[in-house]
Each structure stands twice: as C-alpha cells, then as structure tokens.
Amino acid sequence: MTRAFTSLERVLQLESNQGFQNKAVVGGIRQFAAFWVSQAREEAVDEADRAFVEQTAELLMDYGRLPGVEARAEAVRNLLTRLQARQERLRVTQPPPPPPPVIKAKGPARPLPATRPEKPAPLKAPEPEPETALPPDPEGLRRPVTTLKGVGPKISQHLERLGAGTIWELLYIFPRRHDDYSLLKPINRLQYGEQVTIIGTVWESRARRARDHSLVQCVVTDGTGKIQATWFNQPWLVDKLKAGTQIVLSGTVDQFLGRPVFQNPEWELLELEPLRTRRIVPIYPLTKGLNAHKMRDIMRATLDEWAGRVPDPLPAAIRGRRSFYSLPAAIRQAHFPDSQEALQRARRRLIFDELFLLQLGMLGYRRNWQSAPGVPVPADEAVLEQFTASLPFELTGAQKRVMAEIVADMARDVPMNRLLQGDVGAGKTVVAAAAMVIAARAGLQVAMMAPTEILAEQHYKGLSRMLEGLDISLCLLMGSTPAAEKERLYAGLAGGTIQVAIGTHALIQEAIRFQKLGLAIIDEQHRFGVDQRKALRDKGIAANNGVENGAGEQPNPHLLVMSATPIPRTLALSLYGDLDLSILDEMPPGRQEIKTRWLRPSERERAYAFVRGQVEQGRQAFIICPLVEESDKIDARAAVAEYERLQKEIFPDLKLGLIHGRLKADEKEAVMRAFYERETDILVATSVIEVGIDVPNSTVMVIEGADRFGLAQLHQFRGRVGRGEHQSYCLLLADTVSTEAEERLSALEQTNDGFLLAEKDLEIRGPGEFFGRRQSGLPELQLASLMDMQMLQLARQEAQALFEVDPTLERPEHRLLQEKVAEFWQEAGDVS
C-alpha cells in the first residue's frame, strides 16, 4: 500500500483505538485531511482510486461534525473496509511488471523497424457462453422450490410471497433493476433528467410531516458533491439511513431550486464485493426475512442448475430472423448480465415473448369468436331513418361513418367483433342504440352490459327515451333487482317478449337464458376481461341452440365493445388485436369545453372557495385525493384522512361522501347513488372514480397531487364533470412538479381532446404504464410495456405470420408454444 493510504489506515486504526474522539492527530482528523488529500491524489492509480480519494477527503473534512460517536464509528469502519477492498482490487487488477528482456548483443545495434499501430477492433458485447447441451426438463422445472439446495420450508415461504412456488416461477422473478458498478457517476457530473446510480455516504437524515404525507430527506455526499434524496410515506427509513452509512442510490436526477435531487430513489446498503469486481449486480424484490445477499445466492445456484433445462417455445426461424438470444441464455443474462448490451438483448427477447404470447392469444380469441358464423342482420333503412329523425340533434359525420361500419358488419354472416372508441360526450350511446334498432327489428335480442349499476341505470333511462315510439321492449337487470322482478325478467328474456336487456354482470349469470341473442354490447371495455366477453358469447350460443344458419351451425352473436378511454390508434390496434376498430373523433356541436386551470399550492384556499361557491349555486363537486402508492390500502387510508380533514376543517356545513378502492361493491354503489341523487354536495374519491358515473349536476373536479397521475387518467377524471347544461371546471393542484409533470399539466390546460392528449402522453412518457394500474382482461406483463410500440408491432407481425401457416398451433414444433399461450392467458380468461 502506498504512503498516503498506509498513513490513512494507521490514523483510522488509532482513532478507533481512542474511542472515536477525533484526537488521533493534533488538531483533529480535519487537520490530517488537509495534508493527506494532495499526497493521495498523486498516488491514485486509476479513475476509481481518484473517486475514492475525493469521497474520503470530504468525509474526513466533516468527520468532527458527525453527530455522535456512533456515526463516527460507522464512518471509520466503512473507510477501513473500503481501504481493504481497494488493496484487494489493485492486487487483482494491477499485473506485475514484465521482467526486463534479456538481449544478447551480436554486432552493432540496429534500430527496430517502425511499426504502424494496430487499429483497435470495434467493441462488441460478447455472446453469452453457449449453454451446456442439457435436455429440456419442463417437469423438473415444475417442482417446488424446496427441492433446491439451501431452500428449506422457511425460505420457501418467503419465495412464495414473491410469487415463486416452483423452480420455473423462481427463474422468472427478475431483478427490479441492476446496479452497474462499472458505470458509477460522481455527484458533480450528474445531469438533470438522467437515470443514474451513485455511491455515497449519508451526511444527515431527517423525517418530517407535510400536509397529507410524511417525508424522509437524506443528504448524501461522495466527495465530489452533495445530493438530497426524498422518500414519501416511508418514515422507517430515517432509522435505516443513519449518518455515516454508505449506500447505493439509483433514480432519475431531478431539479429543485437549482439543485440536483432524487425523488423516491431506489437504495441499497453498499456491498464491497461487487464494487471490487466492478460488475453489474441484480437488485431483486425482497420480503421480510430474505435479504439481498441470500436472494442473489439462491438465484445464482438456481440458474447454474436449471437455466439450461428451460425449453424454448419460440420457433427457431423467428429467433434467427430477429437475432434473439435462446431462452436459457436470455434468462441467464437478464439475471447476471455480462454487460449492459447483453442485459438489453436479454430483456429484448423476454419482452418480445410476453407481447408475442399476448398477440397470439388475441388472434386466437378473434378466430374462436368468428369460428361459428353469425346471423346476417340486414338493416331496415326505413326504421333507421325514423330513429335518426326522432333524435333532438343532428348526428356528427363520425357517428354516421361508424353506424355505416356497424351496419356493414351486422349484414355479414361472420359475427361482428368491433371496438368503438370515443371520447367522453362523443355520442357512443346513440351509435349503440342504432345497432339495437337493427337487431330488434330483425327479431333478435340485445344484451348491453355496463360496469356499475348507476351506469346501467343511466343507459336504461337514456335508451328508453331514444327508442320511444319504435315498439322495442327494454328491461333493466342488476344484482339489486328484487327477486320477484328478476323471475319476471328471466321469463321475458327466455320467451323473447323482452328485446333489449340492459344491466351489469347480472346479465351473464347462470340463471339467464335468451331466446335468440343476436347482439351483445359491452360498455367501458377495460373494465371487462376476455372471460366476460366469452360468457356473453356463450349466452348467445345457448340462446341460439337449435336456431341454425344456412350452414347448419349454431351462430354467435354480434359483439360491439365501447370505450371512453382514448388510446392512440396504433396502440389500440395492438392492445385490442382481437377487435376491429371504429373511432368517434368528432364532438357534437355546442358541447361546452371544461375550463381547466393548474393552480399553485398557495392557491388551494381559492380552489376550496370556488367549490363552495358552486355548491351554493346548487351544483356538486368531486375532490380526487393524491395517488400515494400503487396500493389500494394505503390510498384508502390517505383518502379517509383527507375526507375527515375536509369535513371538519374546510366544509363543516356541507355534506361530503367518500369512495375508495377498499369499499365493497355495494358500498361503492351506495356512495355513488347518494351523490347522484344530490344527498351529498362533495364526493371525495381516489382514482376508483375514473369511469362509471355520470352526474349532470356536478360542475367542479378538483384533483389533488395532479402531478402524480398520467395524462390519460387526468383526462378521465375531468370527464366526470361537464355532463349537464352548466359550465364545468377542472382545478389541478400539484405540490412539487417535475419537468415531465409540467408538460402533462400544461397539455391538459390547453385542450379537451382526449385523443390528442393520449398521443401527447405517449410522447411524454414513452414506454411506460399507459393505463396506470393493471387493467382486468389482459395478462399481467412482467417486463413488457404496452407502450413499447416498436416491439408491439414486431410481435404482432410475427404472430400474424405464424397464424397464417398454423392458426391452431397444432404442428408438433408449435405444441410447446400452444401450451405457453394457454398458460399466459389463463389468468385473464380462456382463449379457447
């Protein structure tokens, strides 16, 4: 060890022996640091050494101000350990100098011929080590994790909590992220907006409470600079991140008052072994009782024994055409990558697999829906004209275009399978009513399913008015319908005297039989999965039992799915690949725009005063609580606290309601109904209110923590108001705003067009979770993003190409793929 580092070690040992009193040298450790740093800089041998010198110097300079003996002891122990790691690293990475060449002189010396320096070969990530030729062992991979060496009943319980009951499931518990110890950046070189990993020492930690949440703030230093990290609603961190603790932080560098900051970064205690070897380290999801070191040991042993035995269902032609890793190699590199490029290639293969299975399932579902021919339903033009003439408004061009598409679909002997997209207020219900008229006039029945009882009731009232005078019988069937009334409706549907049934999930109960179901309509697509659509299809098959088309087969009903969630067209085509797409991209004339304003936190009282003014005029308002975490339990707790504060301190004389995700379905219905019937003035809600309620009297939407929601979700919240004749308003409140959040909030102020905002959301966020929380009806994606347009389209192309040659995946070489598609879609609904 060189002189400077040797003297540092001696001083630290002496400081430790003297009980960390800052008396190891005359004048204190700070005096020693001023002398030591210049000598150490000269003796540093590489970039890592120089970073270590700067970090150590800053810690030594501030040693005397560390709060107490415990923090000083922690700092000294960390420095001594890092000195040992440095010595080991240099021993491994610095080869001994070569011995001097032995030259035998023969005659006079001649100069060596000049040589042209060789051009370095371009750097390329090496291919992963070829897998040992092990036979695939799917049965072995299905064994419980307790069959692995070192995994007993206790550890298996921890792994089960992470979702790994079998060896196969354990291989797919991928790291949350990787810390690349070869690409660490010093704090003074950080740039705003970049995703980075840094190593530093905690200078100070403190916890405090804000208005509706708690904060833990840490100042971290690495010798080149300082950065503040903030965590929300994790008060226990203040005990874990004590002064002097060395940690690894990973996150996006943000800006606050001109200084770099981290908001909710990932963190780990510093481990010296990966720092010494400068490698890429997987950071796994953990649970109480299972630490990071043990989890990495389990994963490495499992990969060594089992990764090579994983069968690869992807056809070799696709692997070759797209330059994909084999599945065993991809799994290995996704856990313990040889390089950043190897990690990206592994993720590319695994992401493709998920999206490929997603697309194959959709194509299979579409094929199965249309496998039995439908009943051709020619439109009665005279009745359609009578219907449109009876409407109190002129249809938009978009409504006429979509009606024509539906008329053409229903006239064919292939069942219609269409998604109707339209922004809030674009007039989807009128289009659905036209399809009802066509089916009912042809002697067929119609079922329309809505996600909530209030929405079903609103549809029933609106459609009853629209279809008045056309001699079409309607009924409303819900879970809350009295038993005697249900029996009467069941008989009417089975006997054919009821032509149109509007309701909730009650429409797909076992007891219901239709005489001749010809059209199924589902409102709010993302609230219903493939299984609900299949259940409606089966109702159609049961209803049509004995009613054959010309080919002697039992026909399927036509299907129309409606959604008010604007999705960019390219994304919709990939996401709902089993459906044809119609878009209502034109709003009816005269519809008022919702006035949207983004307010500073200091203007919160103005927002409350505005809400009060609207209530005094007889209107109602929503207040959306900020999204705390992706957890209904935590969000619900925050919503209850906010509701109590608003009721006691802000609106004590008004009636407030509360709705959140932890309420039971009937409780939610009761709260929404009370608001709908004007029994409450203000409804405090979490994001559960996003769709499914139409209250024409509500005119104000206040969104707290608006910076924490995506654009599409903010637009859906705003769409809850503006349903009636009165001018409506949306007020956005945000405490701290990043550059990205500023773009979102500004975009929302500028336009009410949901499709423009959806495209903007795609542009701002790039690959990310477009829908917020996972929506029912689709399998959960571990690695893939529904907004990775390039990979979505690639997966769709390959799925379509494969489907053309083997639509049932029955060929021997595709049997494993067939099994994987079935497994993948099992949780979202049967695709068979």
mmCIF file with all atom_site columns, C-alpha atoms in Angstrom, residues 513-643:
data_model
loop_
_atom_site.group_PDB
_atom_site.id
_atom_site.type_symbol
_atom_site.label_atom_id
_atom_site.label_alt_id
_atom_site.label_comp_id
_atom_site.label_asym_id
_atom_site.label_entity_id
_atom_site.label_seq_id
_atom_site.pdbx_PDB_ins_code
_atom_site.Cartn_x
_atom_site.Cartn_y
_atom_site.Cartn_z
_atom_site.occupancy
_atom_site.B_iso_or_equiv
_atom_site.pdbx_formal_charge
_atom_site.auth_seq_id
_atom_site.auth_comp_id
_atom_site.auth_asym_id
_atom_site.auth_atom_id
_atom_site.pdbx_PDB_model_num
ATOM 1   C CA . ARG A 1 513 ? -81.457 -17.654 -20.879 1.00 0.00 ? 513 ARG A CA 1
ATOM 2   C CA . PHE A 1 514 ? -82.106 -15.616 -24.028 1.00 0.00 ? 514 PHE A CA 1
ATOM 3   C CA . GLN A 1 515 ? -84.451 -16.894 -26.693 1.00 0.00 ? 515 GLN A CA 1
ATOM 4   C CA . LYS A 1 516 ? -82.369 -15.509 -29.569 1.00 0.00 ? 516 LYS A CA 1
ATOM 5   C CA . LEU A 1 517 ? -79.470 -13.253 -28.598 1.00 0.00 ? 517 LEU A CA 1
ATOM 6   C CA . GLY A 1 518 ? -78.153 -11.540 -31.720 1.00 0.00 ? 518 GLY A CA 1
ATOM 7   C CA . LEU A 1 519 ? -76.148 -8.575  -30.401 1.00 0.00 ? 519 LEU A CA 1
ATOM 8   C CA . ALA A 1 520 ? -74.005 -8.120  -27.272 1.00 0.00 ? 520 ALA A CA 1
ATOM 9   C CA . ILE A 1 521 ? -72.794 -4.613  -26.288 1.00 0.00 ? 521 ILE A CA 1
ATOM 10  C CA . ILE A 1 522 ? -70.170 -4.058  -23.590 1.00 0.00 ? 522 ILE A CA 1
ATOM 11  C CA . ASP A 1 523 ? -69.597 -0.559  -22.226 1.00 0.00 ? 523 ASP A CA 1
ATOM 12  C CA . GLU A 1 524 ? -66.216 0.511   -20.801 1.00 0.00 ? 524 GLU A CA 1
ATOM 13  C CA . GLN A 1 525 ? -64.051 -2.167  -22.377 1.00 0.00 ? 525 GLN A CA 1
ATOM 14  C CA . HIS A 1 526 ? -61.137 -2.089  -19.950 1.00 0.00 ? 526 HIS A CA 1
ATOM 15  C CA . ARG A 1 527 ? -63.406 -2.975  -17.020 1.00 0.00 ? 527 ARG A CA 1
ATOM 16  C CA . PHE A 1 528 ? -64.286 -6.319  -18.605 1.00 0.00 ? 528 PHE A CA 1
ATOM 17  C CA . GLY A 1 529 ? -61.965 -9.146  -19.487 1.00 0.00 ? 529 GLY A CA 1
ATOM 18  C CA . VAL A 1 530 ? -61.959 -11.767 -22.205 1.00 0.00 ? 530 VAL A CA 1
ATOM 19  C CA . ASP A 1 531 ? -63.816 -14.089 -19.831 1.00 0.00 ? 531 ASP A CA 1
ATOM 20  C CA . GLN A 1 532 ? -66.842 -11.735 -19.633 1.00 0.00 ? 532 GLN A CA 1
ATOM 21  C CA . ARG A 1 533 ? -66.922 -11.419 -23.403 1.00 0.00 ? 533 ARG A CA 1
ATOM 22  C CA . LYS A 1 534 ? -66.747 -15.200 -23.686 1.00 0.00 ? 534 LYS A CA 1
ATOM 23  C CA . ALA A 1 535 ? -69.596 -15.524 -21.163 1.00 0.00 ? 535 ALA A CA 1
ATOM 24  C CA . LEU A 1 536 ? -71.781 -13.260 -23.305 1.00 0.00 ? 536 LEU A CA 1
ATOM 25  C CA . ARG A 1 537 ? -70.814 -15.235 -26.406 1.00 0.00 ? 537 ARG A CA 1
ATOM 26  C CA . ASP A 1 538 ? -71.843 -18.436 -24.614 1.00 0.00 ? 538 ASP A CA 1
ATOM 27  C CA . LYS A 1 539 ? -75.192 -16.822 -23.755 1.00 0.00 ? 539 LYS A CA 1
ATOM 28  C CA . GLY A 1 540 ? -75.633 -16.274 -27.461 1.00 0.00 ? 540 GLY A CA 1
ATOM 29  C CA . ILE A 1 541 ? -74.773 -19.863 -28.319 1.00 0.00 ? 541 ILE A CA 1
ATOM 30  C CA . ALA A 1 542 ? -77.130 -21.153 -25.613 1.00 0.00 ? 542 ALA A CA 1
ATOM 31  C CA . ALA A 1 543 ? -79.869 -18.822 -26.808 1.00 0.00 ? 543 ALA A CA 1
ATOM 32  C CA . ASN A 1 544 ? -79.433 -19.848 -30.398 1.00 0.00 ? 544 ASN A CA 1
ATOM 33  C CA . ASN A 1 545 ? -79.362 -23.555 -29.631 1.00 0.00 ? 545 ASN A CA 1
ATOM 34  C CA . GLY A 1 546 ? -81.495 -25.102 -32.296 1.00 0.00 ? 546 GLY A CA 1
ATOM 35  C CA . VAL A 1 547 ? -81.515 -21.899 -34.354 1.00 0.00 ? 547 VAL A CA 1
ATOM 36  C CA . GLU A 1 548 ? -79.199 -22.740 -37.231 1.00 0.00 ? 548 GLU A CA 1
ATOM 37  C CA . ASN A 1 549 ? -77.902 -20.595 -40.034 1.00 0.00 ? 549 ASN A CA 1
ATOM 38  C CA . GLY A 1 550 ? -77.818 -21.817 -43.599 1.00 0.00 ? 550 GLY A CA 1
ATOM 39  C CA . ALA A 1 551 ? -74.708 -23.935 -42.957 1.00 0.00 ? 551 ALA A CA 1
ATOM 40  C CA . GLY A 1 552 ? -76.444 -25.868 -40.160 1.00 0.00 ? 552 GLY A CA 1
ATOM 41  C CA . GLU A 1 553 ? -74.250 -24.370 -37.403 1.00 0.00 ? 553 GLU A CA 1
ATOM 42  C CA . GLN A 1 554 ? -75.168 -22.548 -34.173 1.00 0.00 ? 554 GLN A CA 1
ATOM 43  C CA . PRO A 1 555 ? -74.365 -18.856 -34.732 1.00 0.00 ? 555 PRO A CA 1
ATOM 44  C CA . ASN A 1 556 ? -72.508 -16.463 -32.411 1.00 0.00 ? 556 ASN A CA 1
ATOM 45  C CA . PRO A 1 557 ? -73.979 -13.060 -31.544 1.00 0.00 ? 557 PRO A CA 1
ATOM 46  C CA . HIS A 1 558 ? -72.505 -9.876  -32.989 1.00 0.00 ? 558 HIS A CA 1
ATOM 47  C CA . LEU A 1 559 ? -70.296 -8.001  -30.482 1.00 0.00 ? 559 LEU A CA 1
ATOM 48  C CA . LEU A 1 560 ? -69.857 -4.254  -30.013 1.00 0.00 ? 560 LEU A CA 1
ATOM 49  C CA . VAL A 1 561 ? -67.422 -3.073  -27.339 1.00 0.00 ? 561 VAL A CA 1
ATOM 50  C CA . MET A 1 562 ? -67.398 0.616   -26.293 1.00 0.00 ? 562 MET A CA 1
ATOM 51  C CA . SER A 1 563 ? -64.630 2.523   -24.530 1.00 0.00 ? 563 SER A CA 1
ATOM 52  C CA . ALA A 1 564 ? -64.344 6.147   -23.409 1.00 0.00 ? 564 ALA A CA 1
ATOM 53  C CA . THR A 1 565 ? -60.615 5.763   -22.698 1.00 0.00 ? 565 THR A CA 1
ATOM 54  C CA . PRO A 1 566 ? -58.813 7.420   -25.615 1.00 0.00 ? 566 PRO A CA 1
ATOM 55  C CA . ILE A 1 567 ? -55.945 5.259   -26.821 1.00 0.00 ? 567 ILE A CA 1
ATOM 56  C CA . PRO A 1 568 ? -53.602 6.149   -29.717 1.00 0.00 ? 568 PRO A CA 1
ATOM 57  C CA . ARG A 1 569 ? -54.759 4.229   -32.791 1.00 0.00 ? 569 ARG A CA 1
ATOM 58  C CA . THR A 1 570 ? -51.523 2.271   -33.198 1.00 0.00 ? 570 THR A CA 1
ATOM 59  C CA . LEU A 1 571 ? -51.649 1.191   -29.561 1.00 0.00 ? 571 LEU A CA 1
ATOM 60  C CA . ALA A 1 572 ? -55.344 0.248   -29.769 1.00 0.00 ? 572 ALA A CA 1
ATOM 61  C CA . LEU A 1 573 ? -54.696 -1.970  -32.810 1.00 0.00 ? 573 LEU A CA 1
ATOM 62  C CA . SER A 1 574 ? -52.039 -3.869  -30.870 1.00 0.00 ? 574 SER A CA 1
ATOM 63  C CA . LEU A 1 575 ? -53.766 -3.853  -27.495 1.00 0.00 ? 575 LEU A CA 1
ATOM 64  C CA . TYR A 1 576 ? -57.190 -4.956  -28.758 1.00 0.00 ? 576 TYR A CA 1
ATOM 65  C CA . GLY A 1 577 ? -55.925 -7.034  -31.649 1.00 0.00 ? 577 GLY A CA 1
ATOM 66  C CA . ASP A 1 578 ? -58.978 -9.279  -31.485 1.00 0.00 ? 578 ASP A CA 1
ATOM 67  C CA . LEU A 1 579 ? -61.318 -6.389  -32.359 1.00 0.00 ? 579 LEU A CA 1
ATOM 68  C CA . ASP A 1 580 ? -61.927 -4.200  -35.420 1.00 0.00 ? 580 ASP A CA 1
ATOM 69  C CA . LEU A 1 581 ? -61.603 -0.526  -34.567 1.00 0.00 ? 581 LEU A CA 1
ATOM 70  C CA . SER A 1 582 ? -64.051 2.373   -35.022 1.00 0.00 ? 582 SER A CA 1
ATOM 71  C CA . ILE A 1 583 ? -63.259 5.845   -33.696 1.00 0.00 ? 583 ILE A CA 1
ATOM 72  C CA . LEU A 1 584 ? -65.647 8.699   -32.921 1.00 0.00 ? 584 LEU A CA 1
ATOM 73  C CA . ASP A 1 585 ? -63.179 11.550  -33.388 1.00 0.00 ? 585 ASP A CA 1
ATOM 74  C CA . GLU A 1 586 ? -65.718 14.375  -33.683 1.00 0.00 ? 586 GLU A CA 1
ATOM 75  C CA . MET A 1 587 ? -67.624 16.029  -30.829 1.00 0.00 ? 587 MET A CA 1
ATOM 76  C CA . PRO A 1 588 ? -71.291 17.091  -31.211 1.00 0.00 ? 588 PRO A CA 1
ATOM 77  C CA . PRO A 1 589 ? -71.654 20.842  -31.887 1.00 0.00 ? 589 PRO A CA 1
ATOM 78  C CA . GLY A 1 590 ? -72.448 23.113  -28.943 1.00 0.00 ? 590 GLY A CA 1
ATOM 79  C CA . ARG A 1 591 ? -70.808 20.957  -26.257 1.00 0.00 ? 591 ARG A CA 1
ATOM 80  C CA . GLN A 1 592 ? -69.126 23.226  -23.705 1.00 0.00 ? 592 GLN A CA 1
ATOM 81  C CA . GLU A 1 593 ? -65.428 22.811  -23.060 1.00 0.00 ? 593 GLU A CA 1
ATOM 82  C CA . ILE A 1 594 ? -64.434 22.159  -19.457 1.00 0.00 ? 594 ILE A CA 1
ATOM 83  C CA . LYS A 1 595 ? -62.338 25.097  -18.252 1.00 0.00 ? 595 LYS A CA 1
ATOM 84  C CA . THR A 1 596 ? -59.122 23.706  -16.786 1.00 0.00 ? 596 THR A CA 1
ATOM 85  C CA . ARG A 1 597 ? -56.698 25.586  -14.523 1.00 0.00 ? 597 ARG A CA 1
ATOM 86  C CA . TRP A 1 598 ? -53.427 24.470  -12.934 1.00 0.00 ? 598 TRP A CA 1
ATOM 87  C CA . LEU A 1 599 ? -53.075 26.126  -9.514  1.00 0.00 ? 599 LEU A CA 1
ATOM 88  C CA . ARG A 1 600 ? -50.107 26.584  -7.213  1.00 0.00 ? 600 ARG A CA 1
ATOM 89  C CA . PRO A 1 601 ? -50.258 25.005  -3.717  1.00 0.00 ? 601 PRO A CA 1
ATOM 90  C CA . SER A 1 602 ? -50.663 28.505  -2.259  1.00 0.00 ? 602 SER A CA 1
ATOM 91  C CA . GLU A 1 603 ? -53.942 28.814  -4.219  1.00 0.00 ? 603 GLU A CA 1
ATOM 92  C CA . ARG A 1 604 ? -55.576 25.781  -2.562  1.00 0.00 ? 604 ARG A CA 1
ATOM 93  C CA . GLU A 1 605 ? -57.850 28.001  -0.447  1.00 0.00 ? 605 GLU A CA 1
ATOM 94  C CA . ARG A 1 606 ? -59.050 29.727  -3.640  1.00 0.00 ? 606 ARG A CA 1
ATOM 95  C CA . ALA A 1 607 ? -59.969 26.316  -5.043  1.00 0.00 ? 607 ALA A CA 1
ATOM 96  C CA . TYR A 1 608 ? -61.964 25.475  -1.894  1.00 0.00 ? 608 TYR A CA 1
ATOM 97  C CA . ALA A 1 609 ? -63.737 28.847  -2.064  1.00 0.00 ? 609 ALA A CA 1
ATOM 98  C CA . PHE A 1 610 ? -64.652 28.186  -5.712  1.00 0.00 ? 610 PHE A CA 1
ATOM 99  C CA . VAL A 1 611 ? -66.070 24.758  -4.809  1.00 0.00 ? 611 VAL A CA 1
ATOM 100 C CA . ARG A 1 612 ? -68.140 26.336  -2.045  1.00 0.00 ? 612 ARG A CA 1
ATOM 101 C CA . GLY A 1 613 ? -69.469 28.971  -4.487  1.00 0.00 ? 613 GLY A CA 1
ATOM 102 C CA . GLN A 1 614 ? -70.585 26.275  -6.933  1.00 0.00 ? 614 GLN A CA 1
ATOM 103 C CA . VAL A 1 615 ? -72.314 24.278  -4.177  1.00 0.00 ? 615 VAL A CA 1
ATOM 104 C CA . GLU A 1 616 ? -74.141 27.414  -3.035  1.00 0.00 ? 616 GLU A CA 1
ATOM 105 C CA . GLN A 1 617 ? -75.459 27.709  -6.620  1.00 0.00 ? 617 GLN A CA 1
ATOM 106 C CA . GLY A 1 618 ? -76.891 24.181  -6.293  1.00 0.00 ? 618 GLY A CA 1
ATOM 107 C CA . ARG A 1 619 ? -74.036 22.326  -8.027  1.00 0.00 ? 619 ARG A CA 1
ATOM 108 C CA . GLN A 1 620 ? -71.841 19.458  -6.817  1.00 0.00 ? 620 GLN A CA 1
ATOM 109 C CA . ALA A 1 621 ? -68.095 18.756  -6.880  1.00 0.00 ? 621 ALA A CA 1
ATOM 110 C CA . PHE A 1 622 ? -65.525 15.963  -6.871  1.00 0.00 ? 622 PHE A CA 1
ATOM 111 C CA . ILE A 1 623 ? -62.222 16.133  -4.954  1.00 0.00 ? 623 ILE A CA 1
ATOM 112 C CA . ILE A 1 624 ? -59.694 13.493  -6.044  1.00 0.00 ? 624 ILE A CA 1
ATOM 113 C CA . CYS A 1 625 ? -57.109 12.503  -3.419  1.00 0.00 ? 625 CYS A CA 1
ATOM 114 C CA . PRO A 1 626 ? -53.461 12.274  -4.452  1.00 0.00 ? 626 PRO A CA 1
ATOM 115 C CA . LEU A 1 627 ? -52.104 8.900   -5.501  1.00 0.00 ? 627 LEU A CA 1
ATOM 116 C CA . VAL A 1 628 ? -49.855 7.805   -2.632  1.00 0.00 ? 628 VAL A CA 1
ATOM 117 C CA . GLU A 1 629 ? -48.693 4.395   -3.847  1.00 0.00 ? 629 GLU A CA 1
ATOM 118 C CA . GLU A 1 630 ? -49.831 1.621   -6.182  1.00 0.00 ? 630 GLU A CA 1
ATOM 119 C CA . SER A 1 631 ? -51.761 0.196   -3.210  1.00 0.00 ? 631 SER A CA 1
ATOM 120 C CA . ASP A 1 632 ? -55.496 0.407   -2.563  1.00 0.00 ? 632 ASP A CA 1
ATOM 121 C CA . LYS A 1 633 ? -54.874 0.005   1.176   1.00 0.00 ? 633 LYS A CA 1
ATOM 122 C CA . ILE A 1 634 ? -52.509 2.991   1.502   1.00 0.00 ? 634 ILE A CA 1
ATOM 123 C CA . ASP A 1 635 ? -54.548 5.132   -0.905  1.00 0.00 ? 635 ASP A CA 1
ATOM 124 C CA . ALA A 1 636 ? -57.715 4.355   1.060   1.00 0.00 ? 636 ALA A CA 1
ATOM 125 C CA . ARG A 1 637 ? -56.074 5.362   4.347   1.00 0.00 ? 637 ARG A CA 1
ATOM 126 C CA . ALA A 1 638 ? -54.915 8.664   2.824   1.00 0.00 ? 638 ALA A CA 1
ATOM 127 C CA . ALA A 1 639 ? -58.398 9.278   1.378   1.00 0.00 ? 639 ALA A CA 1
ATOM 128 C CA . VAL A 1 640 ? -60.075 8.706   4.760   1.00 0.00 ? 640 VAL A CA 1
ATOM 129 C CA . ALA A 1 641 ? -57.681 11.191  6.392   1.00 0.00 ? 641 ALA A CA 1
ATOM 130 C CA . GLU A 1 642 ? -58.298 13.785  3.654   1.00 0.00 ? 642 GLU A CA 1
ATOM 131 C CA . TYR A 1 643 ? -62.084 13.282  3.863   1.00 0.00 ? 643 TYR A CA 1
#
